[in-house]
Coordinates of C-alpha atoms and ligand atoms in Angstrom, one line a residue:
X264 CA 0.0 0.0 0.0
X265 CA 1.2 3.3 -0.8
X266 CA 1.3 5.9 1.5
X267 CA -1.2 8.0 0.6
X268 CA -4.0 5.2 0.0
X269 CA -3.7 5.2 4.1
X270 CA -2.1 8.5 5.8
X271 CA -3.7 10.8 8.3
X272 CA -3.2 14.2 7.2
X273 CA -3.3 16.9 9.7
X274 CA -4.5 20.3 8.3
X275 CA -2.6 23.0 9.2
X276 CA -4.1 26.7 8.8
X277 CA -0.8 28.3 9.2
X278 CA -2.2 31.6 9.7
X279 CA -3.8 30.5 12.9
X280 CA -0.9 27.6 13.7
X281 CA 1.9 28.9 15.9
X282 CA 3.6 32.6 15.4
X283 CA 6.9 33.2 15.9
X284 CA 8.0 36.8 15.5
X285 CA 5.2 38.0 17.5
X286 CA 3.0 39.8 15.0
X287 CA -0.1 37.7 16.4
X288 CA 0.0 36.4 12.6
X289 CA 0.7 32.7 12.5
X290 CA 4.3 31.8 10.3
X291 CA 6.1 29.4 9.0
X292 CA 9.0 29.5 11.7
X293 CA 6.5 28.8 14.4
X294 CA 5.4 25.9 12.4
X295 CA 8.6 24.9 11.5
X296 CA 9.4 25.1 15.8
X297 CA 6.6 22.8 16.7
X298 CA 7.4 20.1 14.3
X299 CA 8.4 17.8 16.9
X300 CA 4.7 18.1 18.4
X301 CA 3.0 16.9 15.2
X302 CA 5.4 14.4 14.7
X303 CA 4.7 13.4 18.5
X304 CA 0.6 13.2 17.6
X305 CA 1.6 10.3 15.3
X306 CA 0.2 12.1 11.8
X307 CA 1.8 10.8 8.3
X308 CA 1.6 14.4 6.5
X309 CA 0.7 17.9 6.7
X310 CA -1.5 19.9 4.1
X311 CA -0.8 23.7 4.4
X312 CA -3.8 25.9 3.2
X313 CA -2.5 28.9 0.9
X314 CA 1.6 30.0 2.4
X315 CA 1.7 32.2 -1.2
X316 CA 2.2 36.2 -0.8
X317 CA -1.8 37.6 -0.9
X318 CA -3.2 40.8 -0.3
X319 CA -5.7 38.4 2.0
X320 CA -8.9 39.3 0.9
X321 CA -9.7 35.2 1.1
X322 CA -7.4 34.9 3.8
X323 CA -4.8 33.2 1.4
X324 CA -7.4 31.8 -1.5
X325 CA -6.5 35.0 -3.4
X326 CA -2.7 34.4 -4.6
X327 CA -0.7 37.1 -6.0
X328 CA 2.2 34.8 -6.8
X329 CA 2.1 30.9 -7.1
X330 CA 5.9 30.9 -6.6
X331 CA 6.7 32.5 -3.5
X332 CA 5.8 33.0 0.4
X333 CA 3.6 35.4 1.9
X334 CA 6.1 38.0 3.3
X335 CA 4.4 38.2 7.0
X336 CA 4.8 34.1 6.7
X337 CA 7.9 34.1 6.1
X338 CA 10.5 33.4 3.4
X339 CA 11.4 30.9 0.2
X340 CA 14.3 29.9 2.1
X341 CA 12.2 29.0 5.0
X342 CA 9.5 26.9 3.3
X343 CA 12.7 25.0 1.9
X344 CA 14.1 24.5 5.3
X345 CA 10.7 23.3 6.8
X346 CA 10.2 20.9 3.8
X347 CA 13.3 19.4 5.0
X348 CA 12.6 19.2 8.3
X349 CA 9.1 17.6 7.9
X350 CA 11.1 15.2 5.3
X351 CA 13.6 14.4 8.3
X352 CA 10.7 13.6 11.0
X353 CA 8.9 11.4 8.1
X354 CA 6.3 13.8 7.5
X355 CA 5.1 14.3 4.2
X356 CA 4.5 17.9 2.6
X357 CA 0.6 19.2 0.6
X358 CA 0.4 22.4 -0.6
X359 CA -2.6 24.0 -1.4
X360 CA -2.8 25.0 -5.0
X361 CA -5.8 27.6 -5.7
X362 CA -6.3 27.5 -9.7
X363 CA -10.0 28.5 -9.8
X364 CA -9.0 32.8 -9.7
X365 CA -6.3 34.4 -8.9
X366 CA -5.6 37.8 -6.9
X367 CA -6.5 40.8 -8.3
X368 CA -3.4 42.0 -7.0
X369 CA -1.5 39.2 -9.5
X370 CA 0.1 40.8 -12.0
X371 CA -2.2 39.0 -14.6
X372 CA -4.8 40.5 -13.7
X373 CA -3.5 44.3 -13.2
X374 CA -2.7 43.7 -17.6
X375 CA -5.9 42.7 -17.6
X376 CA -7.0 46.2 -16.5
X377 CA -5.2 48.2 -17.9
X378 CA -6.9 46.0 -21.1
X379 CA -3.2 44.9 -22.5
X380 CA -3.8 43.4 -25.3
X381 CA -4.6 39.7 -24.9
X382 CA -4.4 40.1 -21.3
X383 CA -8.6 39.9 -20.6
X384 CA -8.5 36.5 -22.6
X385 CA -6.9 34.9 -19.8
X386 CA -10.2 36.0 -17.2
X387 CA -13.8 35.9 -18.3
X388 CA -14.5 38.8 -19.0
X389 CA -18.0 39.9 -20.4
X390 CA -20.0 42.3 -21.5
X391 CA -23.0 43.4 -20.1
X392 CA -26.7 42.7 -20.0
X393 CA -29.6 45.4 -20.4
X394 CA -29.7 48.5 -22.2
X395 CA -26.4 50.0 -20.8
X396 CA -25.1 46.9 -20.2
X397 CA -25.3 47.8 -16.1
X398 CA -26.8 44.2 -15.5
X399 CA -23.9 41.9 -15.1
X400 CA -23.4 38.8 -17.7
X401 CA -25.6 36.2 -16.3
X402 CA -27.3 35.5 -13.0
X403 CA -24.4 33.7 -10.9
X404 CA -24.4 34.2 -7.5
X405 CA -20.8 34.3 -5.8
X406 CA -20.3 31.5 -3.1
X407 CA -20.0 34.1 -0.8
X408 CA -23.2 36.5 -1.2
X409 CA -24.2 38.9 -4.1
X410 CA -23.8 38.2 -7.5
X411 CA -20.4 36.9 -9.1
X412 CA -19.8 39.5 -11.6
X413 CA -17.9 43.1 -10.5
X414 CA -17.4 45.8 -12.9
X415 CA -14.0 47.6 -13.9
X416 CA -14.0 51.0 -14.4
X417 CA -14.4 51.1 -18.8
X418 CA -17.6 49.2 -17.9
X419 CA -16.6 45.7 -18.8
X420 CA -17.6 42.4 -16.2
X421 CA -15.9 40.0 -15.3
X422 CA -16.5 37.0 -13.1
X423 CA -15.7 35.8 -10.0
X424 CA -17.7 33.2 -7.9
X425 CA -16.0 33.8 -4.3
X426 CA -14.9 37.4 -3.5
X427 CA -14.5 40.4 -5.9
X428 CA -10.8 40.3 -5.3
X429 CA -10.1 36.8 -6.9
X430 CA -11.3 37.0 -10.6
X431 CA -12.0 33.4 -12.1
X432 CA -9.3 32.1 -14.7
X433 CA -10.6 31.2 -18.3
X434 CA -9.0 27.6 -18.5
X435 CA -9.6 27.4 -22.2
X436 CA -6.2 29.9 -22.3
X437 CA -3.4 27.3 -23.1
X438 CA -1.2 30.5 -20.9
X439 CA -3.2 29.8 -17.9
X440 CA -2.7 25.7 -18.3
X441 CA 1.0 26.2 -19.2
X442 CA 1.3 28.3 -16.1
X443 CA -0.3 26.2 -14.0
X444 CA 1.5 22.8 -15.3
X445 CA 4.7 24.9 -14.6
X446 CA 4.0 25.7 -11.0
X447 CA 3.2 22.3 -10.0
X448 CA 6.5 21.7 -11.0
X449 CA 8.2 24.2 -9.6
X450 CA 7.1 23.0 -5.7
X451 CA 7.4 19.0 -6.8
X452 CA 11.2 19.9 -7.9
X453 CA 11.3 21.8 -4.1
X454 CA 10.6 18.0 -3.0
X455 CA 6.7 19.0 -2.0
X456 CA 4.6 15.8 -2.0
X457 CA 1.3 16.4 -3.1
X458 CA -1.4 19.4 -3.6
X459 CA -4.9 19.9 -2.4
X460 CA -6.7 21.6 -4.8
X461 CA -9.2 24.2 -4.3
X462 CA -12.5 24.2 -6.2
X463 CA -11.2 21.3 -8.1
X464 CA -14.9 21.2 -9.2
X465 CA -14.6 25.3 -10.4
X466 CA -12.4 25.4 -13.5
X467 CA -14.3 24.9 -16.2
X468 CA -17.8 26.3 -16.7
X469 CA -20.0 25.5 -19.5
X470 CA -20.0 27.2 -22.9
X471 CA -21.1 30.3 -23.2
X472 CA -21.5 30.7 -18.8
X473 CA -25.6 30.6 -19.7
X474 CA -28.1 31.2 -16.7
X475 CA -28.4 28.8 -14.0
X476 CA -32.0 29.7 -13.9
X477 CA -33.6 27.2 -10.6
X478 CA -31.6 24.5 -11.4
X479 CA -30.8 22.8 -7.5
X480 CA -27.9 20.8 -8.1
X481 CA -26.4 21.1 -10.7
X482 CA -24.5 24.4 -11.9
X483 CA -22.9 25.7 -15.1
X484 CA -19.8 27.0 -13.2
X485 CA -18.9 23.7 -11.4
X486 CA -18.6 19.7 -12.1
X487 CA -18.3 20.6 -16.1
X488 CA -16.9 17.3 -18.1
X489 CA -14.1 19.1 -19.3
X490 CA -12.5 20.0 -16.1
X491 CA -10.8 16.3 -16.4
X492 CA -8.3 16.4 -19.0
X493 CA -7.0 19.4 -16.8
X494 CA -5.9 16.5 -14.0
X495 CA -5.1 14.0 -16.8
X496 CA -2.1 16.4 -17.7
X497 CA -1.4 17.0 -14.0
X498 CA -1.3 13.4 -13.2
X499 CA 1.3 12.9 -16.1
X500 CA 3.4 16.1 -14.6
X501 CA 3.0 14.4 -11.2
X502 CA 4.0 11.1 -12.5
X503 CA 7.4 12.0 -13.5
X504 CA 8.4 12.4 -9.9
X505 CA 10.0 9.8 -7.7
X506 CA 8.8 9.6 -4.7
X507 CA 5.5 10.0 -5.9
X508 CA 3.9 12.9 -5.7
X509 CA -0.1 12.8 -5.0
X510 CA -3.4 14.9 -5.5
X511 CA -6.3 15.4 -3.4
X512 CA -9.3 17.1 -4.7
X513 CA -11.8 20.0 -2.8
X514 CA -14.8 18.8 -5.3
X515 CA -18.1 19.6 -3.7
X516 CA -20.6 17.8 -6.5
X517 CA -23.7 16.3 -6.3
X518 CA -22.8 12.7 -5.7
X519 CA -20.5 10.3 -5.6
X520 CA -20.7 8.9 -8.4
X521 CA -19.5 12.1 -10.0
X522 CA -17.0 12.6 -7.3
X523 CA -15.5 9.3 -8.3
X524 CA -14.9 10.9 -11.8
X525 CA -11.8 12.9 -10.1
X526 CA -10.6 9.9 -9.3
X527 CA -10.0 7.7 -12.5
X528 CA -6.5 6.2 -12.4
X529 CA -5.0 8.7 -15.1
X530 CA -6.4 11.4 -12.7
X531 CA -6.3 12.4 -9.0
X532 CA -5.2 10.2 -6.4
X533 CA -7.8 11.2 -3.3
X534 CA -11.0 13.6 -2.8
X535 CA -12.6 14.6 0.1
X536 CA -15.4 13.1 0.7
X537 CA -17.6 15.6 2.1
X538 CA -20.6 13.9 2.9
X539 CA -18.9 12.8 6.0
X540 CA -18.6 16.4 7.1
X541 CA -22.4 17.3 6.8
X542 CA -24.0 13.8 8.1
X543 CA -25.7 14.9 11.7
X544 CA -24.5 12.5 14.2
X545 CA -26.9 9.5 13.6
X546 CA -25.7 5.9 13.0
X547 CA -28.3 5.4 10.3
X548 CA -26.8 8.4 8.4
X549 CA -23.4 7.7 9.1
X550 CA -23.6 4.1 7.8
X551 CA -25.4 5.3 4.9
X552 CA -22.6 7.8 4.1
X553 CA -20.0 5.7 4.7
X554 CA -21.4 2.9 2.7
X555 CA -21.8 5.5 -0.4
X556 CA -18.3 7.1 -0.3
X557 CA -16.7 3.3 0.0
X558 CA -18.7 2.4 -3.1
X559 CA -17.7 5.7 -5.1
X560 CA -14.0 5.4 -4.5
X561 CA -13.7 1.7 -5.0
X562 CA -15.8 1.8 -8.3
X563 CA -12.2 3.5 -8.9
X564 CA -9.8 1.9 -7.0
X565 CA -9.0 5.1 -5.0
X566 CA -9.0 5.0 -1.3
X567 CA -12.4 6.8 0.6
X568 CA -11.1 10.1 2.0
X569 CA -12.9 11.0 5.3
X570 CA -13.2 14.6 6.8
X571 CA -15.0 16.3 9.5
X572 CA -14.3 19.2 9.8
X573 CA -11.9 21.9 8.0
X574 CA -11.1 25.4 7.9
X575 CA -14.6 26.1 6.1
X576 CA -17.1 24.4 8.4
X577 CA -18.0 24.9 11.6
X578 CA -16.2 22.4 14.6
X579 CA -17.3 19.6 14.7
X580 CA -17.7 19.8 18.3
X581 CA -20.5 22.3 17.7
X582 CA -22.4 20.8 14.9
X583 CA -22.4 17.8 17.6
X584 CA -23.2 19.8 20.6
X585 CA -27.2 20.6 20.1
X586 CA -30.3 18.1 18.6
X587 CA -29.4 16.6 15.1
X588 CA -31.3 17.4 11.8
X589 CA -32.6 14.8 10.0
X590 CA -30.7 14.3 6.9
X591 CA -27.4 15.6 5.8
X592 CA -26.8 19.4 6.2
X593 CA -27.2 21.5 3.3
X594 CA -26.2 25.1 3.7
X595 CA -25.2 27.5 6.2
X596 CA -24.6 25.1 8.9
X597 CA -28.3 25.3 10.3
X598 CA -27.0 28.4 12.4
X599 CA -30.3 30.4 11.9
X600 CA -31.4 27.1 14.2
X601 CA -28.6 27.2 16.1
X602 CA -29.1 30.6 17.3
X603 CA -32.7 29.4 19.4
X604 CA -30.6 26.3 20.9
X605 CA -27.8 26.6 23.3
X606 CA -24.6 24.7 22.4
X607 CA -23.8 22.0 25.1
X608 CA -20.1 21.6 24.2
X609 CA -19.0 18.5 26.5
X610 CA -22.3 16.9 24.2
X611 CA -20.1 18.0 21.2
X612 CA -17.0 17.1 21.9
X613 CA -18.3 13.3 23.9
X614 CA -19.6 13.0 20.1
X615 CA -16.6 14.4 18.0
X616 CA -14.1 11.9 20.4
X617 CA -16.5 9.5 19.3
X618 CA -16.3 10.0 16.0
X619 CA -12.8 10.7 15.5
X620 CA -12.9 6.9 16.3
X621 CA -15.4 6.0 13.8
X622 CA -13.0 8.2 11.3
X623 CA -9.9 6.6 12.5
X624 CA -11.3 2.9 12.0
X625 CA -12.7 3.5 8.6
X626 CA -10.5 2.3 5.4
X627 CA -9.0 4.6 3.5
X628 CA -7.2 8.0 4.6
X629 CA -8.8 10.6 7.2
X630 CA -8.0 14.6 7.8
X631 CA -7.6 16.2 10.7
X632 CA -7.7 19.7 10.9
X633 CA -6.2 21.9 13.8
X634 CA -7.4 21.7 16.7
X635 CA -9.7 18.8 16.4
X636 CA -7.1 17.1 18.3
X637 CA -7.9 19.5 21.5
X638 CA -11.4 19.4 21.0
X639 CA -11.6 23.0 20.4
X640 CA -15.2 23.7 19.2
X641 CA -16.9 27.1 17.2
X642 CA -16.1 30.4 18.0
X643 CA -19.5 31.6 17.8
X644 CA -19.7 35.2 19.6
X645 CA -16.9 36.3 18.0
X646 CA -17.6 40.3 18.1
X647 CA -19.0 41.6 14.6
X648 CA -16.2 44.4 14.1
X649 CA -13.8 41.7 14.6
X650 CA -14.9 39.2 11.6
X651 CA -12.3 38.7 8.9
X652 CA -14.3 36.7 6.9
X653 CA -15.4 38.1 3.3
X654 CA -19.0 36.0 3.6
X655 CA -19.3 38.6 6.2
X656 CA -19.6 41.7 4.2
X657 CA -20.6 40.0 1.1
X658 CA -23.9 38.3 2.6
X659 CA -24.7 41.6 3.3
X660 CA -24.3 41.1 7.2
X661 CA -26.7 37.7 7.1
X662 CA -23.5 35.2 7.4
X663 CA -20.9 35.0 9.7
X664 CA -18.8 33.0 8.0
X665 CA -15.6 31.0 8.0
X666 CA -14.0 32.8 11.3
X667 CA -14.8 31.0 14.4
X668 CA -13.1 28.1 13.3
X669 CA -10.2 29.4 12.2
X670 CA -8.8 31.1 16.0
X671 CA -5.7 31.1 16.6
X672 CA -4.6 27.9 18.9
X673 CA -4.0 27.8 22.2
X674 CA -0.4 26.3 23.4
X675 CA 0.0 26.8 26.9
X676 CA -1.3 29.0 29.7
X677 CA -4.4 30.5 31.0
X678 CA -4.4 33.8 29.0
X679 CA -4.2 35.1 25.6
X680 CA -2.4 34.4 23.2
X681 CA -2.0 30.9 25.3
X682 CA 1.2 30.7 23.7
X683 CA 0.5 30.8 20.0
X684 CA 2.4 34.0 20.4
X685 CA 5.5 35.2 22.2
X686 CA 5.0 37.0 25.3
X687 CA 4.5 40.7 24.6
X688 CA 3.4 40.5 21.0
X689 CA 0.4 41.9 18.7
X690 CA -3.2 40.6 19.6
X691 CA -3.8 37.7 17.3
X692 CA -5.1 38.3 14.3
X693 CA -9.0 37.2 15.3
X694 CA -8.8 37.0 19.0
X695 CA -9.4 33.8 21.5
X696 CA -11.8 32.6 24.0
X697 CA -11.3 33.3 27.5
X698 CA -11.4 29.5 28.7
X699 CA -9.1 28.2 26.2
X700 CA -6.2 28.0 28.4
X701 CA -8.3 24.3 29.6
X702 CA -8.0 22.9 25.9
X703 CA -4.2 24.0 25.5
X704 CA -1.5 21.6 24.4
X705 CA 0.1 22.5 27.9
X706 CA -2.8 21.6 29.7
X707 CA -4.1 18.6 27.4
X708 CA 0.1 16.8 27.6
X709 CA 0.0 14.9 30.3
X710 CA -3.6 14.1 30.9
X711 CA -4.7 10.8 30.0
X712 CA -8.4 11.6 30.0
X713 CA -7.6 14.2 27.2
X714 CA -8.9 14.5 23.5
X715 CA -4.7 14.9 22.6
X716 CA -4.4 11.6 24.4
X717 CA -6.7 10.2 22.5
X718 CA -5.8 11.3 19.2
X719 CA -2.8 10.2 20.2
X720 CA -3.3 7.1 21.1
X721 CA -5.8 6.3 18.2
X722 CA -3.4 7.3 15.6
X723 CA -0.4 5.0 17.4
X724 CA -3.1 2.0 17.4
X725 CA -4.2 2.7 13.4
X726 CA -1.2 1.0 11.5
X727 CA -1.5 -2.3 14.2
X728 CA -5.5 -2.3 13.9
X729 CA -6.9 -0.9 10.7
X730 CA -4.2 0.2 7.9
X731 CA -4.3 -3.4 6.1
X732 CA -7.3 -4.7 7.4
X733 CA -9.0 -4.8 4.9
X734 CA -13.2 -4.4 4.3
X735 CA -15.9 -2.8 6.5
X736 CA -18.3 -5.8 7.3
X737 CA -21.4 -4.2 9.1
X738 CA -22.1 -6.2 12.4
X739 CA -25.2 -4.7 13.4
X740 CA -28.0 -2.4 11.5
X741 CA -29.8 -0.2 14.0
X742 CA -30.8 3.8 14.1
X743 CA -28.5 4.1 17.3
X744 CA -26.0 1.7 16.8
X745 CA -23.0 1.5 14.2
X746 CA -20.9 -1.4 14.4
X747 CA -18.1 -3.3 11.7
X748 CA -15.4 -5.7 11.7
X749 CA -12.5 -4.9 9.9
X750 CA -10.3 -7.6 10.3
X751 CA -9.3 -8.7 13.5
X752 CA -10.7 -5.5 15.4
X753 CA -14.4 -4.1 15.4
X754 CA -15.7 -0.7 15.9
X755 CA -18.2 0.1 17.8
X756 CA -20.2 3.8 17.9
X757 CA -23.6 4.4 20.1
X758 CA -25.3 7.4 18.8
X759 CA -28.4 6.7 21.0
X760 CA -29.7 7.6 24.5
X761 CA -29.3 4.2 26.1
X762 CA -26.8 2.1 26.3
X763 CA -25.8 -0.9 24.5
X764 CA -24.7 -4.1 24.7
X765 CA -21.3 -5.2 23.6
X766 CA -20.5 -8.7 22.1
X767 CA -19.3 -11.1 25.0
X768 CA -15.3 -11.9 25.2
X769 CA -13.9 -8.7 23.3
X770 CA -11.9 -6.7 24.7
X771 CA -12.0 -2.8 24.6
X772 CA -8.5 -1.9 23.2
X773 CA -9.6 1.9 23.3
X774 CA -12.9 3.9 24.0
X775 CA -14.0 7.4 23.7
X776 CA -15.3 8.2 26.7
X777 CA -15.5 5.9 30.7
X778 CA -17.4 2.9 30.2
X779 CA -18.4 -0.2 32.3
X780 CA -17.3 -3.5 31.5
X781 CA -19.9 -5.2 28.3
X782 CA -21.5 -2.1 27.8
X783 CA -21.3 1.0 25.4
X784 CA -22.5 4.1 26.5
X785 CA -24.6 7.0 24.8
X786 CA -22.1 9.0 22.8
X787 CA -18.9 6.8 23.0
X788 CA -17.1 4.8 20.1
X789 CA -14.9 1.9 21.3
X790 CA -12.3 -0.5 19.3
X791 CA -12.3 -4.2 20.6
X792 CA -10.5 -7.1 19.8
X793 CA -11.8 -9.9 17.8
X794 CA -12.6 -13.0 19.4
X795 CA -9.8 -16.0 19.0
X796 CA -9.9 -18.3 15.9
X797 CA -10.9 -21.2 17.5
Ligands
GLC196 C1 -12.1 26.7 -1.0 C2 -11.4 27.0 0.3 C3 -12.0 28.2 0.9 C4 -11.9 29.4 -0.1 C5 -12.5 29.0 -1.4 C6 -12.1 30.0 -2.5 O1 -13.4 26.3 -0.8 O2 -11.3 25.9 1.1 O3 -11.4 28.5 2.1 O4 -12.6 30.5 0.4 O5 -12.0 27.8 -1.9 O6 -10.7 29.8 -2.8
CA197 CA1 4.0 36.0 12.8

């Protein structure tokens, strides 16, 4: 098995990681100085979300050069040094690469305002619609709130479906593919392992970007057939590296079915399987989604991809901690509901241990983003001046946003900035609770009953337990109960309010919450031993 078909990737949101030179900003030397604890948690690799300089109007998604580092991250020379050092503790290295838009800061897209010639081709640019040509192009909305289309100042549109300052490339420009082909290559030479790619789903729209009129599903600027020869040349770029280098697709589409379409074996290696992420925590749904996102990837022969939770969605710990919807979540986090029900967070984060069982057991390779080793859940009072967020402004003060997953972490100590900062420095660039001193690294280190300890422990167990073990064999079929086999060791979750039996003569290598002997409680996930072969 390769590595990739099996590794737990740990997410790291470098702006919120670990700071070093005090500028409450995180950087690349403080994640560079707390290696050693990630290598300690027992992950195979890290992805990095966006390092590349940005005038951080998308907090990194809006890249104003593909081949260099953020100043207030750091430096070329230091990316290079922390590659090596991740290569030295036998960590593997994901970039993010963002080839949906650009900056408008990039200097492609400063030619194309000045209107140099050519230079427009490489956006999608349009003209108008109505009698003036003041209505913009077609009726996209941006993902972010209002439409997608700005106007530049000789009148012209042009489109962009996240925030006004990243302007969507036109991927039938053989200069944007070229460029693109060339900057995978110029991190792979660097001895980067793999990419995550943002809006994998985004790059192509249909012909002629017509109307998406009520359509539910399905949209003209996303999930387009001809997106796939993009990764087909990728692939081929990637192939020509030794070790290998790997891709991993952010594709939100309508099924998996078409999800598995990223993963054809002349394309991308993994996709996140997001369906995960949005199941409320119910066994019936979880089984269901699990089940579905097995069957897409193996239809393939790529390994199921789980995540719950990211820099994009709120904790997990919070969409655990108050009465479960129905059916999958849809949009906006159910936080108009969540606002009439208060969060119970030791609920949540009972659950999310739980879970990060389940996740762990599964076949297949899981992410974990920042945090979700401390059980950190939502920020969800974070002041309104304070918000960072473009959904903010651009859902015309409806949507919070993105933010209040995305604090800083907390390191050690009972105040602010909890060590993510030196002593002394800037506040942090969105500031922190006041009881997160409790879920600090400091404070989480030595205590066995902590959510570190049992990441930690999980993640040691995984290559013994469930790495080659081949098949999820469903043991029992109940709304409250999930339970499989997976070679010699069974998972056990209890989603219910009562308890439930476990099978006779198994022992409990690890559980996610205190337990009596034979019995599972409501809200725990345990690993057992399979009975002797007799
Ligand atoms: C992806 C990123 C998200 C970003 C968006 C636009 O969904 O994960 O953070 O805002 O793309 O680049
Ligand atoms: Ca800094």
């Amino acid at each position: 098995m390769q590595w990739w078909e099996s590794a737990v990737v740990y997410q790291v949101y470098i702006r919120s990681f670990a700071d070093d030179n005090g500028d409450g900003i995180g950087d690349i030397a403080g994640l560079r100085s707390r290696l050693p604890y990630l290598a300690a948690l027992g992950i195979d690799a890290v992805w990095i979300n966006p390092w590349y300089p940005s005038p951080m109007a998308d907090a990194g998604y809006d890249v104003s050069d593909y081949r260099g580092i953020e100043p207030s991250y750091g430096t070329l020379g230091e990316a290079e040094a922390f590659i090596a050092d991740a290569h030295t503790l036998g960590l593997k290295v994901i970039l993010d690469i963002v080839p949906n838009h650009t900056s408008d800061q990039h200097e492609w897209f400063q030619a194309a305002l000045r209107d140099e010639p050519g230079a427009r081709q490489r956006y999608l640019f349009r003209s108008g619609r109505g009698a003036d040509g003041d209505l913009p192009p077609n009726d996209w909305g941006s993902i972010f709130g209002g439409p997608a289309w700005s106007r530049v100042a000789d009148g012209s549109w042009y489109l962009h479906l996240f925030a006004p300052g990243q302007p969507d490339l036109n991927w039938e420009h053989p200069q944007v593919r070229a460029e693109f082909e060339d900057v995978l290559g110029f991190w792979f030479d660097k001895g980067v392992d793999g990419f995550r790619i943002d809006v994998a789903h985004g790059l192509v729209k249909a012909e002629g970007l017509p109307d998406r009129g009520n359509a539910k599903t399905t949209h003209p600027a996303f999930d387009q057939d001809g997106v796939h020869e993009i990764y087909r040349g990728w692939r081929a770029i990637a192939d020509q590296y030794a070790p290998q280098r790997v891709f991993i697709a952010e594709a939100w589409v309508p099924s998996s079915e078409r999800l598995a379409r990223y993963l054809r074996s002349d394309e991308l290696h993994t996709a996140f399987q997001f369906d995960f992420l949005r199941a409320p925590w119910r066994a019936e749904t979880l089984r269901a989604v699990i089940d579905d996102a097995i069957a897409g990837a193996e239809s393939v022969g790529a390994p199921p991809t789980w995540v719950l939770s990211n820099h994009d969605v709120p904790r997990t710990v919070t969409r655990y901690a108050r009465s479960q919807p129905a059916s999958l979540v849809e949009s906006e986090w159910e936080r108009s509901r969540w606002a009439e029900e208060q969060a119970d967070h030791d609920l949540g984060r009972r659950r999310a241990r739980a879970c990060a069982l389940l996740q762990l057991a599964l076949p297949g390779t899981a992410y974990v983003y920042q945090g979700e080793e401390l059980g950190l859940e939502e920020v969800e009072d974070l002041p309104d001046e304070v918000r960072q967020d473009p959904t903010w402004v651009q859902s015309g003060f409806t949507d919070v946003g993105r933010d209040g997953c995305r604090i800083p972490l907390p390191w050690a100590g009972n105040t602010a900035p909890y060590g993510f900062s030196p002593p002394g420095g800037a506040p942090t660039w969105l500031p922190q609770p006041e009881h997160w001193g409790a879920h600090s690294v400091a404070a989480q280190q030595d205590d066995v009953d902590s959510v570190l300890h049992l990441y930690r422990q999980a993640l040691a167990l995984r290559p013994g337990l469930w790495v080659e073990a081949g098949a999820v064999r469903w043991l029992v079929n109940t709304p409250e109960a999930l339970a499989f086999q997976r070679g010699a060791a069974q998972c056990w979750v209890n989603t219910g309010d009562t308890e439930i039996a476990l099978p006779e003569r198994l022992s409990v290598i690890l559980a996610s919450g205190p337990h009596a002997v034979g019995v599972l409680p409501p809200d725990t996930a345990a690993w057992l031993a399979a009975p002797c072969e007799s």
